[in-house]
Amino acid sequence: MEEPDATSAPDAQAGASAVLDEAHVGDIQGAFGTIPEHTTESARSWKRRLLTLLAILGPGIIVMVGDNDAGGVSTYAQAAQNYGLTLLWTLPLLIPVLVVNQEMVVRLGAVTGVGHARLINERFGKFWGAFSVGDLFILNFLTIVTEFIGVSLALGYFGVTPYLSVPIAAVALVAMTASGSFRRWERFMFVFIFANFLVIPLAIFSHPRASSFFHNMAVPGVRGGFTSGSILLIIAIVGTTVAPWQLFFQQSNIVDKRITPRYIGYERADTVLGSFVTVIAASLIIAVVAAAFAGHSLFGHFTNAGAVARGLNHTVGNGAGALFAVVLLNASLIGAASVTLATSYAFGDVFSMRHSLHRGWRDAKFFYASFSVMVVVAAGIVLIPHAPLGLITTSVQALAGVLLPSATVFLLLLCNDKEVLGPWVNRPWLNAVAFVIVSMLLVLSLVLMATTVFPGIDVRTLSLGMGGALLLVYLVGGVGYWRVVRQRPPDPPVPAARKERWRMPPLNRLERPTWSRGRLAAMYSLRGYLVLAVVLLAVKAVKLGLH
């Protein structure tokens, strides 16, 4: 054990708060600037505010762009090649989902000073910790596998064998992460973020029609109608754009960057900026591929992202195919770096080990060893010959969409826990928005389950029926929630200066929340449902593979 107890940290702030690793306390050392820990300067001028934002910038935009990973690029390309622009409307709807979910994570990270996995374990017990964190480990590992699939397909376009490209990428990722400098790691990430903008010249090459683009962005529809296949792809788009690993990564990265409540506003801006960059890049990928394959024999016959690059080379030109391959490679690397780091952070939380990018290999052996092992094993799996790479990628993204409601439920419970967040707990309107998000994700996965068990069912009728039932739930539940909120005495106002200094006390001093029988029954029901949903998703993936 390297850091068994928060109280063992020598720093006074670490001893007075729940901080696990003393490396999480100190100056903010961002890619574009430093903010001293005990600075008394007030960022009143626009120039000072901009410099502060530049120093804070990082966790929000990295987690968002990192989610446009290999699986994301592959899923967007599949949506475009098989359905044209008709699934484009799903992306702008995800901006509020991204912002709402990740804003809650911002407050948790800055106020508590500990990672998401540790909060769940300590507040809800090991059983529910295993429920949430166990799912994360499995899903994250499968996601890392898809990142190396992306590396092999991207460099395969240029004739590089996977037996060379995948090991080199694995070594580069470990070397980049284990540098012992948070600032150096963050600068590496910003190189990948800037490379993400290569989608702009790619869009110029393919000449998508602006009128069709904006029409499909605003008007929902699916080419050929709603089917089990299109529902699976919609869930995959949701799962790849709003993934459970994002919650764990951003919270831990905020803690590791030493961001405190004083800078929550700047980190919110970082997160909003990242969500728009992510959705715009995803939309351009769909526009590029849809324009390239429209009216072509390859339309409707997606296999994997490597084949898309070759198709762009054939329909648009060599430059387009090469650019798409570079975009895929870049997405794979930033995705692998982010998802693996999220998992290593969570391991550090669960096993109370040092887990900071400010530390070198000698000071955080377990942290970097877990990162390296996941990278090496995932890279090895990709080298298995004749694996259905495209289907694996889509299935993993759909799995993320199915598991997202569970992650969001735990997030909501933590953000309503006054012992944890004090004056930073959720406001009623935010709880209502989050409930809408969770319920809509559950309906999507229910539709997928129903179409898997009953392939002949009318998806449109089923969706309309479930949508009507959901509206009824919103009406009845909304009235009930409004009455509860009205009867609740208002919390006394907290001065801004005091609110900025409020940090969660050590977790061992907090009373663990008690759940009512109704809430416990609901959580067990959610667990059982998710197990069934995952099994049926696997059945659906096998059927598609055989087909």
C-alpha positions as a Python dict, from the first residue, in 0.01 Angstrom:
ca = {
    (1, 'M'): (0, 0, 0),
    (2, 'E'): (136, 337, -98),
    (3, 'E'): (-122, 588, 32),
    (4, 'P'): (-356, 398, 263),
    (5, 'D'): (-524, 691, 430),
    (6, 'A'): (-608, 1050, 344),
    (7, 'T'): (-495, 1160, 689),
    (8, 'S'): (-144, 1034, 619),
    (9, 'A'): (-88, 1315, 369),
    (10, 'P'): (156, 1563, 521),
    (11, 'D'): (-4, 1867, 362),
    (12, 'A'): (-251, 2045, 592),
    (13, 'Q'): (-508, 2079, 318),
    (14, 'A'): (-488, 1709, 235),
    (15, 'G'): (-537, 1627, 603),
    (16, 'A'): (-839, 1858, 629),
    (17, 'S'): (-1009, 1719, 321),
    (18, 'A'): (-1070, 1383, 158),
    (19, 'V'): (-769, 1408, -75),
    (20, 'L'): (-609, 1064, -106),
    (21, 'D'): (-279, 1151, -274),
    (22, 'E'): (-83, 1460, -162),
    (23, 'A'): (26, 1508, -524),
    (24, 'H'): (-333, 1625, -585),
    (25, 'V'): (-265, 1937, -380),
    (26, 'G'): (-55, 2230, -504),
    (27, 'D'): (-20, 2467, -797),
    (28, 'I'): (-239, 2418, -1104),
    (29, 'Q'): (8, 2335, -1380),
    (30, 'G'): (-181, 2340, -1708),
    (31, 'A'): (-59, 2310, -2064),
    (32, 'F'): (-96, 2687, -2115),
    (33, 'G'): (-17, 2834, -1776),
    (34, 'T'): (27, 2797, -1400),
    (35, 'I'): (-194, 2917, -1113),
    (36, 'P'): (-23, 2922, -771),
    (37, 'E'): (-209, 2727, -504),
    (38, 'H'): (-244, 3017, -261),
    (39, 'T'): (-284, 3300, -509),
    (40, 'T'): (-487, 3594, -382),
    (41, 'E'): (-524, 3760, -723),
    (42, 'S'): (-878, 3815, -843),
    (43, 'A'): (-935, 3760, -1216),
    (44, 'R'): (-1136, 4077, -1277),
    (45, 'S'): (-995, 4198, -1611),
    (46, 'W'): (-1073, 4013, -1932),
    (47, 'K'): (-703, 3950, -1989),
    (48, 'R'): (-666, 3792, -1645),
    (49, 'R'): (-978, 3582, -1694),
    (50, 'L'): (-849, 3459, -2028),
    (51, 'L'): (-513, 3363, -1879),
    (52, 'T'): (-691, 3178, -1597),
    (53, 'L'): (-913, 2994, -1845),
    (54, 'L'): (-609, 2893, -2052),
    (55, 'A'): (-443, 2750, -1742),
    (56, 'I'): (-758, 2560, -1641),
    (57, 'L'): (-838, 2442, -1996),
    (58, 'G'): (-784, 2069, -2031),
    (59, 'P'): (-1001, 1813, -1847),
    (60, 'G'): (-1326, 1921, -2019),
    (61, 'I'): (-1205, 1945, -2376),
    (62, 'I'): (-981, 1637, -2345),
    (63, 'V'): (-1265, 1417, -2218),
    (64, 'M'): (-1498, 1541, -2493),
    (65, 'V'): (-1255, 1510, -2785),
    (66, 'G'): (-1131, 1182, -2638),
    (67, 'D'): (-1484, 1050, -2676),
    (68, 'N'): (-1460, 1105, -3052),
    (69, 'D'): (-1231, 804, -3043),
    (70, 'A'): (-1185, 513, -3284),
    (71, 'G'): (-1525, 375, -3189),
    (72, 'G'): (-1679, 717, -3238),
    (73, 'V'): (-1527, 770, -3583),
    (74, 'S'): (-1628, 418, -3684),
    (75, 'T'): (-1984, 459, -3553),
    (76, 'Y'): (-2035, 797, -3723),
    (77, 'A'): (-1895, 656, -4048),
    (78, 'Q'): (-2128, 357, -4025),
    (79, 'A'): (-2428, 584, -3964),
    (80, 'A'): (-2334, 788, -4273),
    (81, 'Q'): (-2251, 496, -4503),
    (82, 'N'): (-2565, 299, -4416),
    (83, 'Y'): (-2815, 580, -4350),
    (84, 'G'): (-2674, 890, -4517),
    (85, 'L'): (-2740, 1209, -4322),
    (86, 'T'): (-3063, 1084, -4167),
    (87, 'L'): (-2913, 1009, -3822),
    (88, 'L'): (-2744, 1349, -3799),
    (89, 'W'): (-3024, 1487, -3577),
    (90, 'T'): (-2909, 1267, -3288),
    (91, 'L'): (-2588, 1467, -3238),
    (92, 'P'): (-2715, 1816, -3140),
    (93, 'L'): (-2953, 1646, -2895),
    (94, 'L'): (-2648, 1507, -2716),
    (95, 'I'): (-2497, 1849, -2637),
    (96, 'P'): (-2725, 1910, -2334),
    (97, 'V'): (-2670, 1549, -2224),
    (98, 'L'): (-2294, 1599, -2236),
    (99, 'V'): (-2304, 1934, -2058),
    (100, 'V'): (-2547, 1825, -1783),
    (101, 'N'): (-2363, 1500, -1704),
    (102, 'Q'): (-2014, 1644, -1711),
    (103, 'E'): (-2106, 1963, -1521),
    (104, 'M'): (-2212, 1745, -1229),
    (105, 'V'): (-1876, 1568, -1253),
    (106, 'V'): (-1697, 1906, -1252),
    (107, 'R'): (-1852, 1995, -917),
    (108, 'L'): (-1781, 1652, -770),
    (109, 'G'): (-1414, 1664, -867),
    (110, 'A'): (-1344, 2021, -756),
    (111, 'V'): (-1539, 2002, -428),
    (112, 'T'): (-1453, 1651, -307),
    (113, 'G'): (-1090, 1620, -420),
    (114, 'V'): (-1135, 1245, -486),
    (115, 'G'): (-1224, 1031, -785),
    (116, 'H'): (-1564, 899, -888),
    (117, 'A'): (-1484, 535, -810),
    (118, 'R'): (-1377, 612, -454),
    (119, 'L'): (-1689, 821, -387),
    (120, 'I'): (-1919, 540, -502),
    (121, 'N'): (-1734, 278, -296),
    (122, 'E'): (-1727, 488, 20),
    (123, 'R'): (-2080, 630, 3),
    (124, 'F'): (-2274, 325, -116),
    (125, 'G'): (-2063, 28, -7),
    (126, 'K'): (-1859, -237, -186),
    (127, 'F'): (-2158, -415, -342),
    (128, 'W'): (-2282, -109, -528),
    (129, 'G'): (-1924, -4, -592),
    (130, 'A'): (-1866, -337, -765),
    (131, 'F'): (-2190, -282, -960),
    (132, 'S'): (-2077, 54, -1095),
    (133, 'V'): (-1698, 28, -1104),
    (134, 'G'): (-1699, -337, -1215),
    (135, 'D'): (-1908, -248, -1518),
    (136, 'L'): (-1668, 38, -1588),
    (137, 'F'): (-1361, -186, -1588),
    (138, 'I'): (-1516, -433, -1832),
    (139, 'L'): (-1652, -166, -2064),
    (140, 'N'): (-1332, 38, -2055),
    (141, 'F'): (-1115, -259, -2139),
    (142, 'L'): (-1335, -345, -2438),
    (143, 'T'): (-1320, 20, -2543),
    (144, 'I'): (-939, 17, -2528),
    (145, 'V'): (-948, -285, -2759),
    (146, 'T'): (-1150, -81, -3010),
    (147, 'E'): (-889, 197, -2993),
    (148, 'F'): (-619, -44, -3106),
    (149, 'I'): (-853, -173, -3374),
    (150, 'G'): (-860, 187, -3494),
    (151, 'V'): (-479, 206, -3491),
    (152, 'S'): (-447, -113, -3696),
    (153, 'L'): (-709, 0, -3951),
    (154, 'A'): (-570, 354, -3981),
    (155, 'L'): (-208, 256, -4039),
    (156, 'G'): (-321, -46, -4242),
    (157, 'Y'): (-448, 207, -4498),
    (158, 'F'): (-84, 313, -4549),
    (159, 'G'): (33, -48, -4577),
    (160, 'V'): (171, -83, -4223),
    (161, 'T'): (112, -428, -4075),
    (162, 'P'): (-76, -440, -3741),
    (163, 'Y'): (209, -648, -3597),
    (164, 'L'): (420, -333, -3623),
    (165, 'S'): (171, -47, -3582),
    (166, 'V'): (-12, -179, -3275),
    (167, 'P'): (296, -252, -3059),
    (168, 'I'): (453, 84, -3152),
    (169, 'A'): (132, 266, -3056),
    (170, 'A'): (118, 76, -2727),
    (171, 'V'): (476, 170, -2635),
    (172, 'A'): (417, 534, -2735),
    (173, 'L'): (106, 558, -2514),
    (174, 'V'): (287, 421, -2208),
    (175, 'A'): (589, 648, -2264),
    (176, 'M'): (370, 956, -2312),
    (177, 'T'): (167, 890, -1996),
    (178, 'A'): (445, 781, -1762),
    (179, 'S'): (655, 1095, -1811),
    (180, 'G'): (604, 1209, -1451),
    (181, 'S'): (474, 1551, -1556),
    (182, 'F'): (105, 1642, -1566),
    (183, 'R'): (180, 1946, -1783),
    (184, 'R'): (379, 1742, -2036),
    (185, 'W'): (98, 1484, -2059),
    (186, 'E'): (-163, 1757, -2109),
    (187, 'R'): (41, 1914, -2388),
    (188, 'F'): (53, 1578, -2564),
    (189, 'M'): (-326, 1565, -2539),
    (190, 'F'): (-361, 1910, -2695),
    (191, 'V'): (-157, 1793, -2996),
    (192, 'F'): (-426, 1529, -3050),
    (193, 'I'): (-701, 1786, -2996),
    (194, 'F'): (-558, 2018, -3262),
    (195, 'A'): (-522, 1722, -3501),
    (196, 'N'): (-894, 1658, -3451),
    (197, 'F'): (-958, 1967, -3669),
    (198, 'L'): (-833, 1778, -3975),
    (199, 'V'): (-1201, 1695, -4028),
    (200, 'I'): (-1241, 2049, -4167),
    (201, 'P'): (-1021, 2003, -4480),
    (202, 'L'): (-1170, 1655, -4512),
    (203, 'A'): (-1516, 1813, -4534),
    (204, 'I'): (-1390, 2062, -4793),
    (205, 'F'): (-1263, 1775, -5011),
    (206, 'S'): (-1594, 1585, -5005),
    (207, 'H'): (-1824, 1887, -5075),
    (208, 'P'): (-2130, 1790, -4865),
    (209, 'R'): (-2451, 1979, -4944),
    (210, 'A'): (-2511, 2242, -4677),
    (211, 'S'): (-2891, 2243, -4723),
    (212, 'S'): (-2920, 1867, -4666),
    (213, 'F'): (-2677, 1885, -4375),
    (214, 'F'): (-2874, 2147, -4181),
    (215, 'H'): (-3211, 1989, -4272),
    (216, 'N'): (-3111, 1651, -4129),
    (217, 'M'): (-2951, 1818, -3829),
    (218, 'A'): (-3291, 1963, -3735),
    (219, 'V'): (-3546, 1709, -3865),
    (220, 'P'): (-3551, 1359, -3706),
    (221, 'G'): (-3584, 1058, -3933),
    (222, 'V'): (-3416, 735, -4039),
    (223, 'R'): (-3355, 623, -4395),
    (224, 'G'): (-3569, 310, -4444),
    (225, 'G'): (-3758, 368, -4116),
    (226, 'F'): (-3686, 266, -3759),
    (227, 'T'): (-3562, -93, -3734),
    (228, 'S'): (-3371, -294, -3475),
    (229, 'G'): (-3052, -224, -3672),
    (230, 'S'): (-3106, 153, -3675),
    (231, 'I'): (-3201, 154, -3305),
    (232, 'L'): (-2877, -34, -3229),
    (233, 'L'): (-2684, 230, -3421),
    (234, 'I'): (-2863, 519, -3247),
    (235, 'I'): (-2774, 367, -2910),
    (236, 'A'): (-2415, 325, -3033),
    (237, 'I'): (-2404, 695, -3130),
    (238, 'V'): (-2529, 787, -2782),
    (239, 'G'): (-2284, 544, -2619),
    (240, 'T'): (-1983, 667, -2811),
    (241, 'T'): (-2066, 1037, -2763),
    (242, 'V'): (-2176, 1017, -2397),
    (243, 'A'): (-1981, 728, -2242),
    (244, 'P'): (-1964, 618, -1875),
    (245, 'W'): (-1582, 641, -1869),
    (246, 'Q'): (-1610, 1018, -1919),
    (247, 'L'): (-1755, 1059, -1569),
    (248, 'F'): (-1463, 878, -1408),
    (249, 'F'): (-1197, 1042, -1626),
    (250, 'Q'): (-1298, 1405, -1589),
    (251, 'Q'): (-1355, 1389, -1215),
    (252, 'S'): (-1017, 1227, -1151),
    (253, 'N'): (-840, 1452, -1401),
    (254, 'I'): (-984, 1761, -1229),
    (255, 'V'): (-856, 1625, -897),
    (256, 'D'): (-516, 1548, -1050),
    (257, 'K'): (-494, 1897, -1202),
    (258, 'R'): (-568, 2039, -854),
    (259, 'I'): (-873, 2239, -958),
    (260, 'T'): (-1069, 2365, -656),
    (261, 'P'): (-1423, 2513, -622),
    (262, 'R'): (-1282, 2859, -691),
    (263, 'Y'): (-1228, 2761, -1056),
    (264, 'I'): (-1550, 2566, -1120),
    (265, 'G'): (-1681, 2838, -1354),
    (266, 'Y'): (-1373, 2809, -1574),
    (267, 'E'): (-1392, 2430, -1581),
    (268, 'R'): (-1759, 2455, -1679),
    (269, 'A'): (-1654, 2673, -1974),
    (270, 'D'): (-1387, 2415, -2063),
    (271, 'T'): (-1655, 2145, -2064),
    (272, 'V'): (-1908, 2338, -2274),
    (273, 'L'): (-1638, 2425, -2529),
    (274, 'G'): (-1538, 2060, -2550),
    (275, 'S'): (-1897, 1943, -2605),
    (276, 'F'): (-1942, 2174, -2905),
    (277, 'V'): (-1605, 2075, -3054),
    (278, 'T'): (-1700, 1707, -3018),
    (279, 'V'): (-2043, 1735, -3178),
    (280, 'I'): (-1921, 1956, -3464),
    (281, 'A'): (-1638, 1712, -3545),
    (282, 'A'): (-1878, 1414, -3531),
    (283, 'S'): (-2127, 1593, -3757),
    (284, 'L'): (-1856, 1668, -4013),
    (285, 'I'): (-1748, 1302, -4021),
    (286, 'I'): (-2107, 1198, -4097),
    (287, 'A'): (-2134, 1470, -4363),
    (288, 'V'): (-1806, 1363, -4529),
    (289, 'V'): (-1889, 992, -4548),
    (290, 'A'): (-2252, 1048, -4650),
    (291, 'A'): (-2150, 1277, -4937),
    (292, 'A'): (-1878, 1038, -5054),
    (293, 'F'): (-2096, 724, -5065),
    (294, 'A'): (-2430, 872, -5177),
    (295, 'G'): (-2543, 698, -5498),
    (296, 'H'): (-2243, 464, -5489),
    (297, 'S'): (-2250, 83, -5479),
    (298, 'L'): (-2072, 91, -5142),
    (299, 'F'): (-2364, 275, -4981),
    (300, 'G'): (-2532, 60, -4714),
    (301, 'H'): (-2241, -186, -4690),
    (302, 'F'): (-2032, -70, -4396),
    (303, 'T'): (-1765, -314, -4274),
    (304, 'N'): (-1512, -110, -4076),
    (305, 'A'): (-1342, 230, -4063),
    (306, 'G'): (-1046, 109, -4270),
    (307, 'A'): (-1280, 20, -4555),
    (308, 'V'): (-1434, 368, -4526),
    (309, 'A'): (-1088, 523, -4579),
    (310, 'R'): (-1037, 309, -4888),
    (311, 'G'): (-1385, 400, -5009),
    (312, 'L'): (-1309, 772, -4968),
    (313, 'N'): (-991, 718, -5164),
    (314, 'H'): (-1199, 565, -5444),
    (315, 'T'): (-1490, 811, -5448),
    (316, 'V'): (-1325, 1140, -5346),
    (317, 'G'): (-950, 1100, -5394),
    (318, 'N'): (-620, 996, -5234),
    (319, 'G'): (-609, 1302, -5011),
    (320, 'A'): (-949, 1229, -4858),
    (321, 'G'): (-869, 865, -4785),
    (322, 'A'): (-535, 955, -4626),
    (323, 'L'): (-688, 1236, -4417),
    (324, 'F'): (-962, 1007, -4289),
    (325, 'A'): (-701, 747, -4191),
    (326, 'V'): (-503, 1015, -4002),
    (327, 'V'): (-822, 1135, -3828),
    (328, 'L'): (-894, 773, -3728),
    (329, 'L'): (-538, 723, -3599),
    (330, 'N'): (-552, 1045, -3398),
    (331, 'A'): (-891, 950, -3253),
    (332, 'S'): (-759, 605, -3159),
    (333, 'L'): (-458, 744, -2975),
    (334, 'I'): (-639, 1012, -2773),
    (335, 'G'): (-918, 765, -2698),
    (336, 'A'): (-676, 496, -2578),
    (337, 'A'): (-487, 749, -2366),
    (338, 'S'): (-805, 884, -2203),
    (339, 'V'): (-996, 560, -2146),
    (340, 'T'): (-695, 372, -2009),
    (341, 'L'): (-610, 662, -1779),
    (342, 'A'): (-970, 676, -1655),
    (343, 'T'): (-942, 308, -1560),
    (344, 'S'): (-603, 351, -1390),
    (345, 'Y'): (-741, 646, -1193),
    (346, 'A'): (-1032, 425, -1082),
    (347, 'F'): (-795, 144, -979),
    (348, 'G'): (-600, 395, -770),
    (349, 'D'): (-924, 508, -604),
    (350, 'V'): (-1048, 158, -528),
    (351, 'F'): (-716, 22, -395),
    (352, 'S'): (-606, 348, -223),
    (353, 'M'): (-285, 371, -424),
    (354, 'R'): (-102, 679, -549),
    (355, 'H'): (-253, 776, -882),
    (356, 'S'): (-124, 1104, -1017),
    (357, 'L'): (40, 1215, -1340),
    (358, 'H'): (252, 1448, -1127),
    (359, 'R'): (437, 1139, -1002),
    (360, 'G'): (700, 939, -1185),
    (361, 'W'): (705, 563, -1229),
    (362, 'R'): (898, 500, -903),
    (363, 'D'): (644, 693, -693),
    (364, 'A'): (331, 540, -852),
    (365, 'K'): (426, 192, -969),
    (366, 'F'): (76, 44, -933),
    (367, 'F'): (-82, 334, -1123),
    (368, 'Y'): (146, 309, -1424),
    (369, 'A'): (166, -71, -1412),
    (370, 'S'): (-214, -100, -1438),
    (371, 'F'): (-208, 143, -1730),
    (372, 'S'): (66, -56, -1906),
    (373, 'V'): (-97, -396, -1851),
    (374, 'M'): (-430, -280, -1996),
    (375, 'V'): (-258, -130, -2300),
    (376, 'V'): (-48, -442, -2366),
    (377, 'V'): (-335, -692, -2323),
    (378, 'A'): (-578, -487, -2535),
    (379, 'A'): (-316, -447, -2808),
    (380, 'G'): (-255, -823, -2803),
    (381, 'I'): (-625, -903, -2852),
    (382, 'V'): (-638, -686, -3166),
    (383, 'L'): (-367, -899, -3326),
    (384, 'I'): (-595, -1206, -3324),
    (385, 'P'): (-656, -1282, -3694),
    (386, 'H'): (-996, -1264, -3868),
    (387, 'A'): (-1178, -1085, -3584),
    (388, 'P'): (-1495, -893, -3697),
    (389, 'L'): (-1346, -553, -3614),
    (390, 'G'): (-1637, -336, -3732),
    (391, 'L'): (-1898, -536, -3542),
    (392, 'I'): (-1687, -543, -3224),
    (393, 'T'): (-1651, -165, -3236),
    (394, 'T'): (-2023, -96, -3287),
    (395, 'S'): (-2123, -346, -3017),
    (396, 'V'): (-1890, -188, -2760),
    (397, 'Q'): (-2034, 159, -2829),
    (398, 'A'): (-2388, 20, -2793),
    (399, 'L'): (-2286, -145, -2465),
    (400, 'A'): (-2170, 197, -2341),
    (401, 'G'): (-2513, 339, -2428),
    (402, 'V'): (-2689, 58, -2241),
    (403, 'L'): (-2476, 106, -1926),
    (404, 'L'): (-2493, 487, -1927),
    (405, 'P'): (-2825, 512, -1731),
    (406, 'S'): (-2669, 320, -1441),
    (407, 'A'): (-2367, 552, -1432),
    (408, 'T'): (-2593, 858, -1446),
    (409, 'V'): (-2808, 730, -1158),
    (410, 'F'): (-2505, 702, -928),
    (411, 'L'): (-2392, 1045, -1047),
    (412, 'L'): (-2732, 1191, -950),
    (413, 'L'): (-2725, 1027, -607),
    (414, 'L'): (-2382, 1173, -534),
    (415, 'C'): (-2478, 1520, -659),
    (416, 'N'): (-2777, 1527, -422),
    (417, 'D'): (-2570, 1416, -123),
    (418, 'K'): (-2522, 1721, 105),
    (419, 'E'): (-2254, 1542, 303),
    (420, 'V'): (-2050, 1523, -18),
    (421, 'L'): (-2125, 1851, -195),
    (422, 'G'): (-2260, 2078, 80),
    (423, 'P'): (-2372, 2405, -86),
    (424, 'W'): (-2284, 2263, -432),
    (425, 'V'): (-2564, 2001, -448),
    (426, 'N'): (-2791, 1984, -752),
    (427, 'R'): (-3075, 2228, -792),
    (428, 'P'): (-3424, 2081, -853),
    (429, 'W'): (-3433, 2179, -1222),
    (430, 'L'): (-3105, 1997, -1283),
    (431, 'N'): (-3242, 1682, -1121),
    (432, 'A'): (-3544, 1703, -1349),
    (433, 'V'): (-3327, 1737, -1661),
    (434, 'A'): (-3105, 1447, -1552),
    (435, 'F'): (-3414, 1230, -1489),
    (436, 'V'): (-3535, 1300, -1844),
    (437, 'I'): (-3195, 1198, -1981),
    (438, 'V'): (-3185, 870, -1786),
    (439, 'S'): (-3543, 777, -1875),
    (440, 'M'): (-3493, 840, -2247),
    (441, 'L'): (-3178, 627, -2250),
    (442, 'L'): (-3368, 348, -2076),
    (443, 'V'): (-3646, 368, -2335),
    (444, 'L'): (-3392, 338, -2617),
    (445, 'S'): (-3239, 28, -2461),
    (446, 'L'): (-3587, -117, -2397),
    (447, 'V'): (-3668, -77, -2765),
    (448, 'L'): (-3345, -257, -2853),
    (449, 'M'): (-3433, -541, -2613),
    (450, 'A'): (-3784, -573, -2752),
    (451, 'T'): (-3665, -587, -3114),
    (452, 'T'): (-3406, -850, -3021),
    (453, 'V'): (-3661, -1077, -2850),
    (454, 'F'): (-3939, -1005, -3103),
    (455, 'P'): (-3769, -934, -3440),
    (456, 'G'): (-4100, -885, -3621),
    (457, 'I'): (-4229, -609, -3393),
    (458, 'D'): (-4317, -271, -3545),
    (459, 'V'): (-4042, -47, -3407),
    (460, 'R'): (-4221, 277, -3492),
    (461, 'T'): (-4539, 175, -3309),
    (462, 'L'): (-4337, 47, -3013),
    (463, 'S'): (-4136, 370, -2992),
    (464, 'L'): (-4449, 585, -3008),
    (465, 'G'): (-4614, 376, -2736),
    (466, 'M'): (-4316, 398, -2506),
    (467, 'G'): (-4284, 769, -2579),
    (468, 'G'): (-4647, 822, -2478),
    (469, 'A'): (-4597, 624, -2157),
    (470, 'L'): (-4286, 831, -2084),
    (471, 'L'): (-4477, 1157, -2127),
    (472, 'L'): (-4736, 1030, -1877),
    (473, 'V'): (-4455, 948, -1630),
    (474, 'Y'): (-4312, 1298, -1679),
    (475, 'L'): (-4653, 1456, -1614),
    (476, 'V'): (-4735, 1260, -1298),
    (477, 'G'): (-4377, 1258, -1167),
    (478, 'G'): (-4329, 1625, -1246),
    (479, 'V'): (-4635, 1729, -1048),
    (480, 'G'): (-4527, 1514, -753),
    (481, 'Y'): (-4169, 1644, -761),
    (482, 'W'): (-4290, 2005, -783),
    (483, 'R'): (-4503, 1955, -471),
    (484, 'V'): (-4212, 1803, -279),
    (485, 'V'): (-3981, 2089, -378),
    (486, 'R'): (-4242, 2351, -280),
    (487, 'Q'): (-4290, 2197, 66),
    (488, 'R'): (-3915, 2171, 128),
    (489, 'P'): (-3777, 2467, 329),
    (490, 'P'): (-3527, 2668, 125),
    (491, 'D'): (-3160, 2632, 210),
    (492, 'P'): (-3004, 2941, 368),
    (493, 'P'): (-2793, 3139, 119),
    (494, 'V'): (-2419, 3075, 131),
    (495, 'P'): (-2182, 3366, 64),
    (496, 'A'): (-1984, 3319, -258),
    (497, 'A'): (-1647, 3344, -84),
    (498, 'R'): (-1743, 3073, 167),
    (499, 'K'): (-1886, 2852, -106),
    (500, 'E'): (-1560, 2871, -302),
    (501, 'R'): (-1367, 2747, 3),
    (502, 'W'): (-1603, 2460, 91),
    (503, 'R'): (-1443, 2116, 46),
    (504, 'M'): (-1576, 1775, 139),
    (505, 'P'): (-1435, 1649, 473),
    (506, 'P'): (-1251, 1313, 488),
    (507, 'L'): (-1489, 1038, 382),
    (508, 'N'): (-1444, 842, 706),
    (509, 'R'): (-1605, 1132, 895),
    (510, 'L'): (-1923, 1125, 687),
    (511, 'E'): (-2232, 924, 769),
    (512, 'R'): (-2318, 680, 492),
    (513, 'P'): (-2657, 758, 334),
    (514, 'T'): (-2948, 525, 407),
    (515, 'W'): (-3178, 413, 127),
    (516, 'S'): (-3550, 362, 158),
    (517, 'R'): (-3698, 26, 58),
    (518, 'G'): (-3839, 186, -256),
    (519, 'R'): (-3501, 320, -366),
    (520, 'L'): (-3331, -10, -287),
    (521, 'A'): (-3591, -200, -489),
    (522, 'A'): (-3546, 43, -779),
    (523, 'M'): (-3167, -4, -773),
    (524, 'Y'): (-3195, -384, -768),
    (525, 'S'): (-3443, -363, -1057),
    (526, 'L'): (-3203, -144, -1252),
    (527, 'R'): (-2924, -393, -1191),
    (528, 'G'): (-3134, -687, -1308),
    (529, 'Y'): (-3252, -496, -1613),
    (530, 'L'): (-2897, -401, -1714),
    (531, 'V'): (-2778, -762, -1688),
    (532, 'L'): (-3064, -871, -1914),
    (533, 'A'): (-3001, -581, -2155),
    (534, 'V'): (-2632, -668, -2187),
    (535, 'V'): (-2715, -1035, -2258),
    (536, 'L'): (-2966, -939, -2526),
    (537, 'L'): (-2721, -691, -2677),
    (538, 'A'): (-2466, -973, -2705),
    (539, 'V'): (-2732, -1189, -2875),
    (540, 'K'): (-2805, -906, -3120),
    (541, 'A'): (-2436, -861, -3199),
    (542, 'V'): (-2394, -1236, -3265),
    (543, 'K'): (-2695, -1234, -3497),
    (544, 'L'): (-2555, -940, -3692),
    (545, 'G'): (-2217, -1112, -3711),
    (546, 'L'): (-2369, -1431, -3850),
    (547, 'H'): (-2578, -1228, -4096),
}
